[in-house]
């Protein structure tokens, strides 16, 4: 597998370079130079495949000889360690539960696979790779957990003091080993700025091999394709067109779905579900793309005003607006509607939606008003216990906190406190 940049189609670099670099030097995004179709033979045996086998087969075709088969098998066995079950919420809608991983969000899939793949690519390097991540909450936890104890890689996570939830902070600060946390006395933007400055610091980069692990890395998109296949495999009624609805922020998840469809998975249509940050639905409506400052909402992992994977979506449709809107419908909803639907689904069905999944459920229901003969699959991106402060007042009772999260409460926090001070950060990195 070789990759080009969305800003330079003539570029062609191998997967290991794209993964270890993250971003092309021209500020585009890496895309596979070919998205091959799966053979009919794949679909013949599909019904009986395990999740890991699906992942292996998809990778085998997509990655070609970039990773030898035995190593690929191991990477998949170490990263795809929990399932993505479908829950039938109503006769027309299934919920694809992507929250059974260590940090209870779909980001575990991307982060774990990326960690194992990077670990594989650095295995024979003498130098240690340092990964810098600024986080406003969720990404840092998934990355920390994914890279925990990966040989040859150290992870440094910067988070804004007092601005992540208590349990999110625990996810970042209690692992130890190769995972270090810096508690920055500032905002998320300050954290991001410190990381950016480090990448621009030539002197630092001569001494330290650094890269990032944010969602634009192609290694995070690849494993996000697997669960679209897993979902389709579990669909009871394959006669109705399958419409996948994706609660979206940076649109990595939806982009991975488009790639799965390109490989031949029979997805009839996509629904892009957003909160008030409705840049992509507006683009689909009007043909004009206008990024905006992000608006805070209760589905805050989707508070993105400039979706980073939009360039990849455009690329997949050859920059053709008409083609994109044939494939994707966009919906946006308010916090008020989100709360209402959490309450309604809980009282009618006893199922607790997290705020992000709730946005998705609203969107598929809107879509199905006009397209009744479809079967919806809503990607459930997080477990409701990650958003207790939103969910509990709405449903009027306690949400059960799974063991992965509950056990963190007693673990001691370890973080280095720091001001917004690049020289101090640099000294820390070179310590
Ligand atoms: C990151 C995240 C999203 C948004 O996913 P994108 O791939 O950025 O569109 C949605 N829900 C939750 C819970 C998330 O953590």
Tab-separated table of C-alpha atoms and ligand atoms in Angstrom:
chain	number	residue	atom	x	y	z
A	1	UNK	CA	0.000	0.000	0.000
A	2	UNK	CA	1.275	3.408	-0.951
A	3	UNK	CA	-0.248	6.721	-0.042
A	4	UNK	CA	-0.589	10.109	-1.660
A	5	UNK	CA	-1.409	13.469	-0.120
A	6	UNK	CA	-4.785	15.095	-0.720
A	7	UNK	CA	-2.702	18.147	-1.671
A	8	UNK	CA	-0.391	16.218	-3.984
A	9	UNK	CA	-1.765	13.200	-5.871
A	10	UNK	CA	1.660	12.547	-7.431
A	11	UNK	CA	3.178	11.724	-4.042
A	12	UNK	CA	3.593	8.023	-3.317
A	13	UNK	CA	5.040	6.925	-0.011
A	14	UNK	CA	4.979	3.611	1.820
A	15	UNK	CA	2.645	2.912	4.732
A	16	UNK	CA	5.343	2.886	7.426
A	17	UNK	CA	6.421	6.413	6.524
A	18	UNK	CA	2.852	7.709	6.395
A	19	UNK	CA	2.038	6.180	9.771
A	20	UNK	CA	5.184	7.340	11.539
A	21	UNK	CA	4.918	10.826	10.040
A	22	UNK	CA	1.177	11.305	10.549
A	23	UNK	CA	0.820	14.284	8.235
A	24	UNK	CA	2.393	14.875	4.824
A	25	UNK	CA	4.787	17.857	4.730
A	26	UNK	CA	2.385	19.737	2.433
A	27	UNK	CA	-0.320	19.768	5.141
A	28	UNK	CA	-2.666	17.540	3.176
A	29	UNK	CA	-3.853	14.165	4.455
A	30	UNK	CA	-2.585	10.767	3.434
A	31	UNK	CA	-4.910	8.603	1.343
A	32	UNK	CA	-4.387	5.070	0.042
A	33	UNK	CA	-3.490	5.228	-3.645
A	34	UNK	CA	-5.885	2.366	-4.258
A	35	UNK	CA	-8.948	1.148	-2.369
A	36	UNK	CA	-9.267	-2.356	-3.786
A	37	UNK	CA	-12.557	-4.260	-3.919
A	38	UNK	CA	-12.966	-7.405	-1.890
A	39	UNK	CA	-13.515	-10.471	-4.010
A	40	UNK	CA	-16.861	-12.323	-4.157
A	41	UNK	CA	-15.050	-15.137	-2.329
A	42	UNK	CA	-14.679	-12.840	0.681
A	43	UNK	CA	-18.430	-12.329	0.840
A	44	UNK	CA	-19.165	-16.034	0.447
A	45	UNK	CA	-17.337	-16.859	3.651
A	46	UNK	CA	-18.237	-13.596	5.366
A	47	UNK	CA	-21.167	-14.851	7.455
A	48	UNK	CA	-18.989	-17.234	9.459
A	49	UNK	CA	-15.941	-15.018	10.019
A	50	UNK	CA	-14.835	-13.891	13.449
A	51	UNK	CA	-14.274	-10.167	13.990
A	52	UNK	CA	-10.518	-10.684	13.896
A	53	UNK	CA	-10.779	-12.655	10.693
A	54	UNK	CA	-12.803	-9.882	9.056
A	55	UNK	CA	-10.147	-7.394	10.144
A	56	UNK	CA	-7.394	-9.579	8.768
A	57	UNK	CA	-9.076	-10.087	5.399
A	58	UNK	CA	-9.788	-6.384	4.973
A	59	UNK	CA	-6.196	-5.485	5.853
A	60	UNK	CA	-4.758	-8.194	3.676
A	61	UNK	CA	-6.458	-6.692	0.641
A	62	UNK	CA	-5.962	-3.038	1.560
A	63	UNK	CA	-2.401	-3.104	2.896
A	64	UNK	CA	-0.965	-5.569	0.384
A	65	UNK	CA	2.562	-6.488	1.368
A	66	UNK	CA	3.166	-3.475	3.645
A	67	UNK	CA	2.955	-5.791	6.668
A	68	UNK	CA	3.812	-9.514	6.438
A	69	UNK	CA	0.880	-11.805	7.209
A	70	UNK	CA	2.187	-13.234	10.465
A	71	UNK	CA	2.889	-9.750	11.834
A	72	UNK	CA	-0.487	-8.518	10.641
A	73	UNK	CA	-2.193	-11.386	12.429
A	74	UNK	CA	-0.441	-10.468	15.631
A	75	UNK	CA	-1.272	-6.756	15.316
A	76	UNK	CA	-4.936	-7.615	14.850
A	77	UNK	CA	-5.036	-10.131	17.670
A	78	UNK	CA	-3.555	-7.565	20.037
A	79	UNK	CA	-5.757	-4.671	18.946
A	80	UNK	CA	-9.177	-6.148	18.134
A	81	UNK	CA	-9.801	-7.612	21.581
A	82	UNK	CA	-13.432	-6.634	22.109
A	83	UNK	CA	-16.496	-6.926	19.931
A	84	UNK	CA	-18.836	-4.456	18.238
A	85	UNK	CA	-22.297	-5.939	18.861
A	86	UNK	CA	-25.537	-4.728	17.316
A	87	UNK	CA	-28.380	-3.898	19.673
A	88	UNK	CA	-31.838	-3.834	18.131
A	89	UNK	CA	-33.437	-0.667	19.469
A	90	UNK	CA	-36.521	-0.738	17.277
A	91	UNK	CA	-37.583	-2.721	14.200
A	92	UNK	CA	-35.933	-0.197	11.904
A	93	UNK	CA	-32.863	0.793	13.859
A	94	UNK	CA	-29.915	-1.091	15.320
A	95	UNK	CA	-27.329	0.478	17.563
A	96	UNK	CA	-23.749	-0.561	16.808
A	97	UNK	CA	-22.099	-0.545	20.226
A	98	UNK	CA	-18.515	0.562	19.732
A	99	UNK	CA	-17.878	1.226	23.410
A	100	UNK	CA	-16.757	-2.127	24.775
A	101	UNK	CA	-13.051	-1.264	24.736
A	102	UNK	CA	-10.806	-0.161	27.611
A	103	UNK	CA	-11.834	3.535	27.500
A	104	UNK	CA	-15.457	2.907	26.497
A	105	UNK	CA	-15.400	4.843	23.232
A	106	UNK	CA	-14.950	3.894	19.587
A	107	UNK	CA	-11.589	5.673	19.620
A	108	UNK	CA	-10.171	2.553	21.270
A	109	UNK	CA	-10.307	0.749	17.912
A	110	UNK	CA	-8.248	3.383	16.131
A	111	UNK	CA	-5.812	4.031	18.957
A	112	UNK	CA	-5.058	0.377	19.696
A	113	UNK	CA	-4.477	-0.586	16.080
A	114	UNK	CA	-2.331	2.495	15.464
A	115	UNK	CA	-0.270	1.699	18.557
A	116	UNK	CA	0.404	-1.892	17.520
A	117	UNK	CA	1.159	-0.875	13.926
A	118	UNK	CA	3.534	1.896	15.017
A	119	UNK	CA	5.130	-0.498	17.483
A	120	UNK	CA	5.704	-2.878	14.604
A	121	UNK	CA	7.193	-0.190	12.357
A	122	UNK	CA	9.649	1.012	15.034
A	123	UNK	CA	10.646	-2.497	16.167
A	124	UNK	CA	14.114	-2.392	14.647
A	125	UNK	CA	14.872	1.283	15.186
A	126	UNK	CA	17.506	2.108	17.743
A	127	UNK	CA	15.947	5.458	18.574
A	128	UNK	CA	12.914	5.784	20.791
A	129	UNK	CA	9.802	7.368	19.259
A	130	UNK	CA	8.055	10.002	21.368
A	131	UNK	CA	4.391	10.643	20.691
A	132	UNK	CA	2.995	14.018	21.688
A	133	UNK	CA	-0.755	14.361	22.156
A	134	UNK	CA	-2.783	17.331	23.264
A	135	UNK	CA	-6.194	16.255	24.491
A	136	UNK	CA	-9.425	17.848	25.588
A	137	UNK	CA	-10.477	14.519	27.069
A	138	UNK	CA	-11.331	11.443	25.070
A	139	UNK	CA	-8.508	11.053	22.583
A	140	UNK	CA	-5.808	11.132	25.232
A	141	UNK	CA	-7.348	8.282	27.185
A	142	UNK	CA	-7.694	6.015	24.163
A	143	UNK	CA	-4.157	6.815	23.003
A	144	UNK	CA	-2.700	6.275	26.481
A	145	UNK	CA	-4.415	2.934	26.836
A	146	UNK	CA	-3.560	1.890	23.267
A	147	UNK	CA	0.159	2.607	23.579
A	148	UNK	CA	0.550	1.353	27.141
A	149	UNK	CA	3.696	-0.802	27.323
A	150	UNK	CA	4.413	-0.627	23.582
A	151	UNK	CA	8.177	-1.198	23.274
A	152	UNK	CA	10.196	1.591	21.652
A	153	UNK	CA	7.480	4.210	22.102
A	154	UNK	CA	6.951	6.831	24.780
A	155	UNK	CA	3.739	8.877	24.953
A	156	UNK	CA	3.436	12.358	26.428
A	157	UNK	CA	-0.074	13.667	26.919
A	158	UNK	CA	-0.830	17.320	27.562
A	159	UNK	CA	-4.201	18.185	29.040
A	160	UNK	CA	-5.719	21.410	30.372
A	161	UNK	CA	-5.853	21.456	34.168
A	162	UNK	CA	-9.396	21.357	35.535
A	163	UNK	CA	-10.952	21.113	32.080
A	164	UNK	CA	-11.262	17.362	31.659
A	165	UNK	CA	-13.607	15.229	33.729
A	166	UNK	CA	-12.337	13.452	36.835
A	167	UNK	CA	-12.454	10.008	35.231
A	168	UNK	CA	-10.948	11.263	31.994
A	169	UNK	CA	-8.055	12.657	34.018
A	170	UNK	CA	-7.627	9.292	35.687
A	171	UNK	CA	-7.471	7.611	32.295
A	172	UNK	CA	-4.556	9.870	31.369
A	173	UNK	CA	-2.619	9.916	34.598
A	174	UNK	CA	-2.759	6.485	36.214
A	175	UNK	CA	-1.032	4.205	33.723
A	176	UNK	CA	2.644	5.061	34.212
A	177	UNK	CA	5.341	3.024	32.409
A	178	UNK	CA	5.750	4.615	28.958
A	179	UNK	CA	2.805	6.997	29.396
A	180	UNK	CA	3.457	10.425	30.935
A	181	UNK	CA	0.921	13.189	31.531
A	182	UNK	CA	1.511	16.926	31.702
A	183	UNK	CA	-1.171	18.964	33.416
A	184	UNK	CA	-1.033	22.348	31.742
A	185	UNK	CA	-2.260	25.392	33.584
A	186	UNK	CA	-4.121	26.668	30.522
A	187	UNK	CA	-6.663	25.704	27.883
A	188	UNK	CA	-6.795	22.882	25.335
A	189	UNK	CA	-5.611	25.369	22.713
A	190	UNK	CA	-2.565	26.144	24.860
A	191	UNK	CA	-1.781	22.422	25.009
A	192	UNK	CA	-2.130	22.127	21.265
A	193	UNK	CA	0.057	25.177	20.750
A	194	UNK	CA	2.848	23.675	22.864
A	195	UNK	CA	2.736	20.499	20.779
A	196	UNK	CA	2.728	22.463	17.522
A	197	UNK	CA	5.702	24.497	18.669
A	198	UNK	CA	7.611	21.315	19.446
A	199	UNK	CA	7.020	20.027	15.919
A	200	UNK	CA	8.339	23.309	14.482
A	201	UNK	CA	11.449	23.286	16.705
A	202	UNK	CA	14.294	22.084	14.460
A	203	UNK	CA	16.758	21.946	17.312
A	204	UNK	CA	14.464	19.726	19.359
A	205	UNK	CA	13.752	17.480	16.399
A	206	UNK	CA	17.463	16.861	15.888
A	207	UNK	CA	17.609	15.422	19.381
A	208	UNK	CA	14.242	13.740	19.698
A	209	UNK	CA	12.188	11.638	17.283
A	210	UNK	CA	8.649	12.925	17.711
A	211	UNK	CA	5.318	12.316	16.036
A	212	UNK	CA	1.647	12.873	16.790
A	213	UNK	CA	-1.234	10.451	17.281
A	214	UNK	CA	-4.234	12.515	16.423
A	215	UNK	CA	-7.147	11.386	14.319
A	216	UNK	CA	-5.683	12.375	10.982
A	217	UNK	CA	-3.223	9.479	11.067
A	218	UNK	CA	-4.254	6.926	8.422
A	219	UNK	CA	-3.526	4.152	10.920
A	220	UNK	CA	-6.563	5.220	12.903
A	221	UNK	CA	-8.916	5.107	9.941
A	222	UNK	CA	-8.049	1.590	8.803
A	223	UNK	CA	-9.371	-0.250	11.898
A	224	UNK	CA	-12.487	1.910	11.890
A	225	UNK	CA	-13.491	0.161	8.677
A	226	UNK	CA	-13.598	-3.232	10.405
A	227	UNK	CA	-16.693	-2.603	12.470
A	228	UNK	CA	-18.780	-1.510	9.500
A	229	UNK	CA	-18.212	-5.019	8.158
A	230	UNK	CA	-18.919	-6.537	11.561
A	231	UNK	CA	-22.195	-4.603	11.740
A	232	UNK	CA	-23.294	-5.634	8.288
A	233	UNK	CA	-22.512	-9.261	9.094
A	234	UNK	CA	-24.893	-9.121	12.062
A	235	UNK	CA	-27.810	-7.484	10.223
A	236	UNK	CA	-30.826	-9.755	10.365
A	237	UNK	CA	-32.670	-8.283	7.438
A	238	UNK	CA	-30.308	-7.676	4.554
A	239	UNK	CA	-33.136	-7.137	2.067
A	240	UNK	CA	-33.767	-3.564	3.113
A	241	UNK	CA	-31.130	-0.997	2.134
A	242	UNK	CA	-28.675	-0.535	5.026
A	243	UNK	CA	-28.172	3.090	6.016
A	244	UNK	CA	-25.304	3.826	8.410
A	245	UNK	CA	-25.686	6.885	10.606
A	246	UNK	CA	-22.496	8.323	12.083
A	247	UNK	CA	-22.382	10.886	14.931
A	248	UNK	CA	-19.576	13.086	13.644
A	249	UNK	CA	-17.022	15.694	14.679
A	250	UNK	CA	-13.806	15.387	12.698
A	251	UNK	CA	-15.478	12.875	10.367
A	252	UNK	CA	-12.821	10.173	10.664
A	253	UNK	CA	-15.455	7.599	11.535
A	254	UNK	CA	-17.647	8.465	8.565
A	255	UNK	CA	-14.632	8.548	6.223
A	256	UNK	CA	-13.736	5.012	7.307
A	257	UNK	CA	-17.299	3.951	6.437
A	258	UNK	CA	-16.962	5.444	2.974
A	259	UNK	CA	-13.764	3.454	2.513
A	260	UNK	CA	-15.502	0.237	3.611
A	261	UNK	CA	-18.220	0.948	1.067
A	262	UNK	CA	-15.573	1.469	-1.621
A	263	UNK	CA	-14.167	-1.946	-0.788
A	264	UNK	CA	-17.539	-3.428	-1.641
A	265	UNK	CA	-19.533	-3.459	1.586
A	266	UNK	CA	-23.163	-2.937	0.482
A	267	UNK	CA	-23.949	0.202	2.443
A	268	UNK	CA	-26.827	1.955	0.695
A	269	UNK	CA	-26.398	5.399	2.202
A	270	UNK	CA	-24.729	7.388	5.005
A	271	UNK	CA	-26.260	9.855	7.402
A	272	UNK	CA	-23.883	12.430	8.895
A	273	UNK	CA	-25.285	13.350	12.319
A	274	UNK	CA	-24.018	16.504	13.994
A	275	UNK	CA	-24.906	18.755	16.896
A	276	UNK	CA	-24.970	22.556	16.454
A	277	UNK	CA	-21.576	22.246	14.735
A	278	UNK	CA	-23.230	21.548	11.404
A	279	UNK	CA	-20.526	22.504	8.913
A	280	UNK	CA	-20.811	19.324	6.845
A	281	UNK	CA	-24.649	19.161	6.761
A	282	UNK	CA	-24.565	22.764	5.592
A	283	UNK	CA	-22.059	21.916	2.910
A	284	UNK	CA	-24.247	19.027	1.746
A	285	UNK	CA	-27.216	21.378	1.643
A	286	UNK	CA	-25.592	24.358	-0.053
A	287	UNK	CA	-22.359	23.259	-1.704
A	288	UNK	CA	-20.473	25.877	0.289
A	289	UNK	CA	-17.922	24.794	2.855
A	290	UNK	CA	-17.504	27.358	5.595
A	291	UNK	CA	-15.620	26.299	8.728
A	292	UNK	CA	-16.666	28.127	11.902
A	293	UNK	CA	-15.367	28.448	15.451
A	294	UNK	CA	-16.677	25.460	17.383
A	295	UNK	CA	-19.833	25.779	19.500
A	296	UNK	CA	-19.892	24.011	22.904
A	297	UNK	CA	-22.632	21.373	23.261
A	298	UNK	CA	-23.481	18.405	25.484
A	299	UNK	CA	-22.164	16.036	22.811
A	300	UNK	CA	-18.797	17.693	23.164
A	301	UNK	CA	-16.616	15.147	21.369
A	302	UNK	CA	-18.349	16.413	18.234
A	303	UNK	CA	-17.773	20.113	18.875
A	304	UNK	CA	-15.656	20.653	15.799
A	305	UNK	CA	-15.963	23.700	13.565
A	306	UNK	CA	-13.324	22.662	11.029
A	307	UNK	CA	-13.584	18.892	10.516
A	308	UNK	CA	-10.097	17.574	9.863
A	309	UNK	CA	-11.142	14.685	7.630
A	310	UNK	CA	-13.258	16.791	5.308
A	311	UNK	CA	-10.373	16.896	2.810
A	312	UNK	CA	-10.459	13.099	2.684
A	313	UNK	CA	-14.218	13.058	2.067
A	314	UNK	CA	-13.856	15.532	-0.780
A	315	UNK	CA	-11.049	13.463	-2.190
A	316	UNK	CA	-13.152	10.298	-2.148
A	317	UNK	CA	-15.798	12.051	-4.226
A	318	UNK	CA	-13.360	13.749	-6.594
A	319	UNK	CA	-14.362	17.134	-5.127
A	320	UNK	CA	-17.837	16.640	-6.551
A	321	UNK	CA	-20.540	18.070	-4.298
A	322	UNK	CA	-23.388	16.426	-6.213
A	323	UNK	CA	-21.790	13.004	-5.824
A	324	UNK	CA	-21.184	13.486	-2.123
A	325	UNK	CA	-24.777	14.422	-1.423
A	326	UNK	CA	-26.017	11.389	-3.299
A	327	UNK	CA	-24.056	9.255	-0.852
A	328	UNK	CA	-24.474	11.220	2.399
A	329	UNK	CA	-27.388	13.065	4.014
A	330	UNK	CA	-26.662	15.537	6.799
A	331	UNK	CA	-28.681	16.370	9.927
A	332	UNK	CA	-27.988	18.577	12.894
A	333	UNK	CA	-29.799	18.846	16.214
A	334	UNK	CA	-29.889	20.939	19.365
A	335	UNK	CA	-28.953	20.006	22.943
A	336	UNK	CA	-32.615	20.238	23.832
A	337	UNK	CA	-33.556	17.609	21.231
A	338	UNK	CA	-30.641	15.456	22.350
A	339	UNK	CA	-31.840	15.474	25.964
A	340	UNK	CA	-35.406	14.752	24.877
A	341	UNK	CA	-34.458	11.709	22.857
A	342	UNK	CA	-32.256	10.297	25.658
A	343	UNK	CA	-35.221	10.612	27.973
A	344	UNK	CA	-37.709	9.196	25.482
A	345	UNK	CA	-35.621	6.159	24.538
A	346	UNK	CA	-34.922	5.420	28.183
A	347	UNK	CA	-38.555	5.633	29.253
A	348	UNK	CA	-39.874	3.675	26.265
A	349	UNK	CA	-37.171	1.059	25.881
A	350	UNK	CA	-35.013	1.162	29.004
A	351	UNK	CA	-31.890	1.729	26.895
A	352	UNK	CA	-29.514	4.565	27.806
A	353	UNK	CA	-28.046	6.515	24.886
A	354	UNK	CA	-24.960	8.628	25.434
A	355	UNK	CA	-25.359	12.190	24.087
A	356	UNK	CA	-23.376	11.451	20.894
A	357	UNK	CA	-25.325	8.306	20.059
A	358	UNK	CA	-28.528	10.244	20.785
A	359	UNK	CA	-27.622	12.742	18.058
A	360	UNK	CA	-27.236	9.779	15.720
A	361	UNK	CA	-30.579	8.282	16.697
A	362	UNK	CA	-32.343	11.607	16.071
A	363	UNK	CA	-30.717	11.886	12.665
A	364	UNK	CA	-31.635	8.386	11.476
A	365	UNK	CA	-35.229	8.909	12.608
A	366	UNK	CA	-35.402	12.143	10.607
A	367	UNK	CA	-33.931	10.412	7.581
A	368	UNK	CA	-36.357	7.505	7.850
A	369	UNK	CA	-39.363	9.839	7.846
A	370	UNK	CA	-38.584	10.397	4.174
A	371	UNK	CA	-37.049	6.973	3.512
A	372	UNK	CA	-39.210	4.537	5.468
A	373	UNK	CA	-38.119	1.359	3.722
A	374	UNK	CA	-34.573	1.405	4.994
A	375	UNK	CA	-32.778	-0.245	7.876
A	376	UNK	CA	-30.718	2.112	10.046
A	377	UNK	CA	-27.505	1.325	11.897
A	378	UNK	CA	-26.455	4.051	14.324
A	379	UNK	CA	-22.824	3.981	15.406
A	380	UNK	CA	-22.789	4.307	19.181
A	381	UNK	CA	-19.526	6.107	19.802
A	382	UNK	CA	-19.389	6.101	23.610
A	383	UNK	CA	-20.829	4.435	26.702
A	384	UNK	CA	-23.280	6.671	28.606
A	385	UNK	CA	-21.270	6.373	31.825
A	386	UNK	CA	-18.637	8.617	30.267
A	387	UNK	CA	-21.167	11.462	30.341
A	388	UNK	CA	-22.882	11.007	33.692
A	389	UNK	CA	-23.343	14.728	34.276
A	390	UNK	CA	-25.476	14.984	31.131
A	391	UNK	CA	-27.242	11.640	31.165
A	392	UNK	CA	-28.210	11.096	34.809
A	393	UNK	CA	-30.263	14.287	35.282
A	394	UNK	CA	-32.109	13.501	32.033
A	395	UNK	CA	-33.089	9.935	32.868
A	396	UNK	CA	-33.499	10.685	36.578
A	397	UNK	CA	-31.455	7.763	37.808
A	398	UNK	CA	-27.927	6.449	38.104
A	399	UNK	CA	-26.085	4.928	35.145
A	400	UNK	CA	-24.082	1.824	35.833
A	401	UNK	CA	-20.356	2.488	35.444
A	402	UNK	CA	-18.503	-0.436	33.821
A	403	UNK	CA	-15.560	-1.993	35.589
A	404	UNK	CA	-12.950	-0.449	33.221
A	405	UNK	CA	-13.936	3.025	34.363
A	406	UNK	CA	-14.982	2.355	37.949
A	407	UNK	CA	-11.653	0.733	38.839
A	408	UNK	CA	-9.779	3.918	37.946
A	409	UNK	CA	-11.296	5.913	40.772
A	410	UNK	CA	-8.887	4.584	43.404
A	411	UNK	CA	-5.704	4.717	41.340
A	412	UNK	CA	-3.270	7.503	42.206
A	413	UNK	CA	-2.839	10.341	39.723
A	414	UNK	CA	0.644	11.057	38.397
A	415	UNK	CA	1.127	14.192	36.325
A	416	UNK	CA	3.730	16.901	35.884
A	417	UNK	CA	2.245	20.348	36.424
A	418	UNK	CA	3.384	22.986	33.976
A	419	UNK	CA	2.527	26.529	32.955
A	420	UNK	CA	2.008	27.547	29.340
A	421	UNK	CA	5.745	27.815	28.860
A	422	UNK	CA	7.412	26.316	25.801
A	423	UNK	CA	10.926	26.435	27.273
A	424	UNK	CA	9.803	24.437	30.291
A	425	UNK	CA	8.058	21.939	28.009
A	426	UNK	CA	11.151	21.609	25.842
A	427	UNK	CA	13.373	21.107	28.879
A	428	UNK	CA	10.994	18.400	30.051
A	429	UNK	CA	11.164	16.641	26.683
A	430	UNK	CA	14.946	16.726	26.697
A	431	UNK	CA	15.268	15.750	30.356
B	1	LIG	C1	-14.390	11.464	18.663
B	1	LIG	C2	-15.821	11.208	18.932
B	1	LIG	C3	-16.821	11.438	17.961
B	1	LIG	C4	-16.510	12.036	16.613
B	1	LIG	O1	-15.828	11.155	15.760
B	1	LIG	P1	-15.151	11.699	14.435
B	1	LIG	O2	-14.452	10.526	13.841
B	1	LIG	O3	-14.194	12.788	14.871
B	1	LIG	O4	-16.215	12.246	13.557
B	1	LIG	C5	-18.125	11.112	18.269
B	1	LIG	N1	-18.464	10.618	19.485
B	1	LIG	C6	-17.539	10.387	20.437
B	1	LIG	C7	-17.974	9.862	21.750
B	1	LIG	C8	-16.186	10.666	20.195
B	1	LIG	O5	-15.287	10.449	21.167
